[in-house]
Amino acid sequence: MFDELRDKIMLCFIDNGYWEWLVEGFLHTVLITVFAVLLGLVFGVILAAVRSSYDKNEETLKLRGGIGYYLLKFFNAVCKIYITVIRGVPVVVQLMIWYFVILVSSKSDIAVAVIAFGFNSAAYVAEIFRGGIMSIDNGQFEAGRSLGFNYVQTMAYVVIPQTVKAVLPTLLNEIIALLKETSIAGYVGIMDLTKAGDLIRGRTFEAFIPLIAVAIIYLITVVVLTRVFTAVERRLRRNER
Amino acid sequence: MKGNENAINTANNSLISINGLKKYYNGEKVKALDGVNMEIKKGEVVVIIGPSGSGKSTFLRSLNLLEIPTEGKIIFDGVDITDPKTNINLHRRKMGMVFQHFNLFANMNILKNMTIAPMKLLNKSKEEAEKNALNLLNRVGLEDRASAFPSQLSGGQKQRVAIVRALCMEPEVMLFDEPTSALDPEMVGEVLDVMKALAAEGMTMAVVTHEMGFAKEVATRVVFMDAGKILEQGTPDEIFTNPQNPRLKDFLSKVLT
Ligand SMILES: Nc1ncnc2c1ncn2[C@@H]1O[C@H](COP(=O)(O)OP(=O)(O)OP(=O)(O)O)[C@@H](O)[C@H]1O
Ligand SMILES: [Mg+2]
């Protein structure tokens, strides 16, 4: 029984050097995830900044007049539409639209995936940050403004630091979800971790072993990620309880 | 026009002059402020009293534009701060505000709470800002809590820190919105004492409070508000021993028993 299992493992990973596929696939998965997370964070924070600036300043700007109000209102509406569209369309479909329609001439499949997953994640990150900002007691904001800090200073010194701490757990969830979402990269011919496992399955006619191996690698990655985040959170809490 | 107003203000020594101040919510449904006029002179301690929902907070928060008035003018230091072209941030530096719920910055320790604004806004050096902050903390008996975080302080301690945090900006006027209402009874005194000391030093203050004892003892003028209007104002003596307006009489009969 153990001999049989060992033979199968040898067949799936070692004999034909298929383990290299797993390594390559895993690297692609990590590459896509890391850059998509970065893109999602940057663009998501921009979206959140627009959305929450509008929420927090709407009344003031409206009453104090000026073109700023209409500009912000416009950009807020654009962001809202963007977030609605992204959240309403399956990621696979988004990925295929990027791959087969918008970026057909792109040389790098990985880059297309980063863009697709990044701009998708941005919508979720934006809502996470906006929710986080709104969850901070408005008294904190008002205290900052009452001392004479302008909007941006108040956000930077008072609200955002508290927001970051508050959204860390939700942000981790988003990153984990994104990591696992990248498993659909195979749809556009990228050999990520999932695709690698699937290729091995196709070659060896062994389904159980390669797929379990893939599952375990995802699982370990998620566990490690969670550990890292928990440590960061604990750090933050110790620094400013 | 503007110069004219300046002249008037300096002539009658008025630090803040409020003219026809109105604040409506939901269109015109809620008239939180319905035409308020007031002069606050340097060194005055104006205590604002009135039933719940009468517009006291709205009035106080309008003074530093945390609420944007629907109508009316607020002239502070000779400048119309309700003019959209005025940079309100510059004027807020000169108006300290103390909130019912303290609102100390939760992400900073006490010292940082007190030094961040002077350092970032007044370009004070760290040493200077900290020295000043520690002096002020010393005065309210909290110098040993400088490195504590707000969550580690009692309500009374938080409010004392909130007061000195505002003082770090060397304001010309201090606004207090029910500074003792969120405190346990045994902590009310320590906060009122700080406010009394401040008044004794000649700080201009506008205080919304339900502490009638404080009003009697410290106020130079008591203002009674109801339904967004000032119905009566006068010295504590006039207001408490010889009220005229029936609504004020009714209010006092409820709070002074
Ligand atoms: N953001 C708001 N939206 C709508 N109505 C409001 C808002 N803020 C205040 N009001 C209303 O304006 C009126 C005045 O409120 P305000 O808070 O100034 O009263 P107050 O005198 O401070 O009362 P309290 O003693 O309870 O603090 C109330 O009727 C209140 O419901
Ligand atoms: Mg109030």
PDB file of N, CA, C and O in Angstrom, chain A residues 191-220:
ATOM      1  N   MET A 191       0.338  29.093 -16.773  1.00  0.00           N
ATOM      2  CA  MET A 191       0.551  27.942 -15.931  1.00  0.00           C
ATOM      3  C   MET A 191       0.812  28.385 -14.498  1.00  0.00           C
ATOM      4  O   MET A 191       1.944  28.608 -14.085  1.00  0.00           O
ATOM      5  N   ASP A 192      -0.262  28.534 -13.759  1.00  0.00           N
ATOM      6  CA  ASP A 192      -0.106  28.824 -12.336  1.00  0.00           C
ATOM      7  C   ASP A 192      -0.088  27.502 -11.589  1.00  0.00           C
ATOM      8  O   ASP A 192      -0.042  26.434 -12.202  1.00  0.00           O
ATOM      9  N   LEU A 193      -0.150  27.566 -10.285  1.00  0.00           N
ATOM     10  CA  LEU A 193      -0.062  26.354  -9.471  1.00  0.00           C
ATOM     11  C   LEU A 193      -1.174  25.360  -9.825  1.00  0.00           C
ATOM     12  O   LEU A 193      -0.926  24.165 -10.027  1.00  0.00           O
ATOM     13  N   THR A 194      -2.387  25.838  -9.907  1.00  0.00           N
ATOM     14  CA  THR A 194      -3.525  24.970 -10.211  1.00  0.00           C
ATOM     15  C   THR A 194      -3.355  24.303 -11.573  1.00  0.00           C
ATOM     16  O   THR A 194      -3.560  23.100 -11.735  1.00  0.00           O
ATOM     17  N   LYS A 195      -2.972  25.134 -12.535  1.00  0.00           N
ATOM     18  CA  LYS A 195      -2.812  24.617 -13.897  1.00  0.00           C
ATOM     19  C   LYS A 195      -1.717  23.546 -13.921  1.00  0.00           C
ATOM     20  O   LYS A 195      -1.844  22.510 -14.592  1.00  0.00           O
ATOM     21  N   ALA A 196      -0.642  23.765 -13.163  1.00  0.00           N
ATOM     22  CA  ALA A 196       0.458  22.805 -13.115  1.00  0.00           C
ATOM     23  C   ALA A 196      -0.043  21.460 -12.605  1.00  0.00           C
ATOM     24  O   ALA A 196       0.237  20.407 -13.193  1.00  0.00           O
ATOM     25  N   GLY A 197      -0.816  21.513 -11.528  1.00  0.00           N
ATOM     26  CA  GLY A 197      -1.376  20.286 -10.990  1.00  0.00           C
ATOM     27  C   GLY A 197      -2.253  19.585 -12.016  1.00  0.00           C
ATOM     28  O   GLY A 197      -2.211  18.357 -12.171  1.00  0.00           O
ATOM     29  N   ASP A 198      -3.022  20.394 -12.715  1.00  0.00           N
ATOM     30  CA  ASP A 198      -3.931  19.837 -13.706  1.00  0.00           C
ATOM     31  C   ASP A 198      -3.169  19.204 -14.870  1.00  0.00           C
ATOM     32  O   ASP A 198      -3.566  18.162 -15.393  1.00  0.00           O
ATOM     33  N   LEU A 199      -2.060  19.834 -15.251  1.00  0.00           N
ATOM     34  CA  LEU A 199      -1.237  19.282 -16.334  1.00  0.00           C
ATOM     35  C   LEU A 199      -0.669  17.925 -15.938  1.00  0.00           C
ATOM     36  O   LEU A 199      -0.687  16.966 -16.727  1.00  0.00           O
ATOM     37  N   ILE A 200      -0.188  17.857 -14.694  1.00  0.00           N
ATOM     38  CA  ILE A 200       0.367  16.586 -14.213  1.00  0.00           C
ATOM     39  C   ILE A 200      -0.718  15.508 -14.234  1.00  0.00           C
ATOM     40  O   ILE A 200      -0.501  14.372 -14.652  1.00  0.00           O
ATOM     41  N   ARG A 201      -1.909  15.911 -13.801  1.00  0.00           N
ATOM     42  CA  ARG A 201      -3.030  14.973 -13.819  1.00  0.00           C
ATOM     43  C   ARG A 201      -3.267  14.454 -15.233  1.00  0.00           C
ATOM     44  O   ARG A 201      -3.418  13.244 -15.469  1.00  0.00           O
ATOM     45  N   GLY A 202      -3.226  15.355 -16.202  1.00  0.00           N
ATOM     46  CA  GLY A 202      -3.455  14.965 -17.588  1.00  0.00           C
ATOM     47  C   GLY A 202      -2.397  13.996 -18.111  1.00  0.00           C
ATOM     48  O   GLY A 202      -2.704  13.060 -18.838  1.00  0.00           O
ATOM     49  N   ARG A 203      -1.140  14.238 -17.702  1.00  0.00           N
ATOM     50  CA  ARG A 203      -0.044  13.404 -18.194  1.00  0.00           C
ATOM     51  C   ARG A 203      -0.015  12.045 -17.523  1.00  0.00           C
ATOM     52  O   ARG A 203       0.304  11.039 -18.136  1.00  0.00           O
ATOM     53  N   THR A 204      -0.285  12.030 -16.214  1.00  0.00           N
ATOM     54  CA  THR A 204      -0.091  10.793 -15.448  1.00  0.00           C
ATOM     55  C   THR A 204      -1.375   9.997 -15.257  1.00  0.00           C
ATOM     56  O   THR A 204      -1.336   8.870 -14.801  1.00  0.00           O
ATOM     57  N   PHE A 205      -2.473  10.573 -15.595  1.00  0.00           N
ATOM     58  CA  PHE A 205      -3.800   9.987 -15.318  1.00  0.00           C
ATOM     59  C   PHE A 205      -3.978   9.696 -13.837  1.00  0.00           C
ATOM     60  O   PHE A 205      -4.728   8.826 -13.441  1.00  0.00           O
ATOM     61  N   GLU A 206      -3.235  10.455 -13.025  1.00  0.00           N
ATOM     62  CA  GLU A 206      -3.403  10.380 -11.569  1.00  0.00           C
ATOM     63  C   GLU A 206      -4.052  11.690 -11.128  1.00  0.00           C
ATOM     64  O   GLU A 206      -3.456  12.754 -11.304  1.00  0.00           O
ATOM     65  N   ALA A 207      -5.233  11.642 -10.573  1.00  0.00           N
ATOM     66  CA  ALA A 207      -5.888  12.892 -10.169  1.00  0.00           C
ATOM     67  C   ALA A 207      -5.584  13.228  -8.724  1.00  0.00           C
ATOM     68  O   ALA A 207      -5.260  14.369  -8.389  1.00  0.00           O
ATOM     69  N   PHE A 208      -5.669  12.209  -7.867  1.00  0.00           N
ATOM     70  CA  PHE A 208      -5.608  12.446  -6.426  1.00  0.00           C
ATOM     71  C   PHE A 208      -4.326  13.140  -5.995  1.00  0.00           C
ATOM     72  O   PHE A 208      -4.340  14.205  -5.393  1.00  0.00           O
ATOM     73  N   ILE A 209      -3.209  12.536  -6.345  1.00  0.00           N
ATOM     74  CA  ILE A 209      -1.940  13.013  -5.801  1.00  0.00           C
ATOM     75  C   ILE A 209      -1.577  14.432  -6.242  1.00  0.00           C
ATOM     76  O   ILE A 209      -1.308  15.292  -5.401  1.00  0.00           O
ATOM     77  N   PRO A 210      -1.592  14.726  -7.526  1.00  0.00           N
ATOM     78  CA  PRO A 210      -1.225  16.106  -7.890  1.00  0.00           C
ATOM     79  C   PRO A 210      -2.193  17.154  -7.326  1.00  0.00           C
ATOM     80  O   PRO A 210      -1.759  18.230  -6.890  1.00  0.00           O
ATOM     81  N   LEU A 211      -3.476  16.827  -7.308  1.00  0.00           N
ATOM     82  CA  LEU A 211      -4.424  17.831  -6.821  1.00  0.00           C
ATOM     83  C   LEU A 211      -4.295  18.046  -5.315  1.00  0.00           C
ATOM     84  O   LEU A 211      -4.383  19.159  -4.824  1.00  0.00           O
ATOM     85  N   ILE A 212      -4.051  16.936  -4.590  1.00  0.00           N
ATOM     86  CA  ILE A 212      -3.823  17.077  -3.149  1.00  0.00           C
ATOM     87  C   ILE A 212      -2.567  17.907  -2.891  1.00  0.00           C
ATOM     88  O   ILE A 212      -2.532  18.788  -2.036  1.00  0.00           O
ATOM     89  N   ALA A 213      -1.552  17.636  -3.716  1.00  0.00           N
ATOM     90  CA  ALA A 213      -0.306  18.399  -3.544  1.00  0.00           C
ATOM     91  C   ALA A 213      -0.570  19.886  -3.746  1.00  0.00           C
ATOM     92  O   ALA A 213      -0.122  20.734  -2.957  1.00  0.00           O
ATOM     93  N   VAL A 214      -1.317  20.210  -4.795  1.00  0.00           N
ATOM     94  CA  VAL A 214      -1.647  21.613  -5.068  1.00  0.00           C
ATOM     95  C   VAL A 214      -2.421  22.207  -3.893  1.00  0.00           C
ATOM     96  O   VAL A 214      -2.116  23.301  -3.409  1.00  0.00           O
ATOM     97  N   ALA A 215      -3.399  21.448  -3.409  1.00  0.00           N
ATOM     98  CA  ALA A 215      -4.212  21.938  -2.290  1.00  0.00           C
ATOM     99  C   ALA A 215      -3.338  22.240  -1.083  1.00  0.00           C
ATOM    100  O   ALA A 215      -3.484  23.281  -0.427  1.00  0.00           O
ATOM    101  N   ILE A 216      -2.393  21.321  -0.807  1.00  0.00           N
ATOM    102  CA  ILE A 216      -1.541  21.508   0.364  1.00  0.00           C
ATOM    103  C   ILE A 216      -0.666  22.754   0.216  1.00  0.00           C
ATOM    104  O   ILE A 216      -0.474  23.518   1.159  1.00  0.00           O
ATOM    105  N   ILE A 217      -0.164  22.963  -1.012  1.00  0.00           N
ATOM    106  CA  ILE A 217       0.690  24.144  -1.207  1.00  0.00           C
ATOM    107  C   ILE A 217      -0.112  25.428  -0.976  1.00  0.00           C
ATOM    108  O   ILE A 217       0.347  26.352  -0.298  1.00  0.00           O
ATOM    109  N   TYR A 218      -1.328  25.498  -1.510  1.00  0.00           N
ATOM    110  CA  TYR A 218      -2.174  26.676  -1.238  1.00  0.00           C
ATOM    111  C   TYR A 218      -2.374  26.851   0.259  1.00  0.00           C
ATOM    112  O   TYR A 218      -2.244  27.940   0.814  1.00  0.00           O
ATOM    113  N   LEU A 219      -2.720  25.729   0.886  1.00  0.00           N
ATOM    114  CA  LEU A 219      -3.028  25.772   2.313  1.00  0.00           C
ATOM    115  C   LEU A 219      -1.854  26.311   3.119  1.00  0.00           C
ATOM    116  O   LEU A 219      -2.011  27.214   3.949  1.00  0.00           O
ATOM    117  N   ILE A 220      -0.666  25.776   2.826  1.00  0.00           N
ATOM    118  CA  ILE A 220       0.512  26.224   3.571  1.00  0.00           C
ATOM    119  C   ILE A 220       0.746  27.710   3.338  1.00  0.00           C
ATOM    120  O   ILE A 220       1.029  28.473   4.271  1.00  0.00           O
TER     121      ILE A 220
END
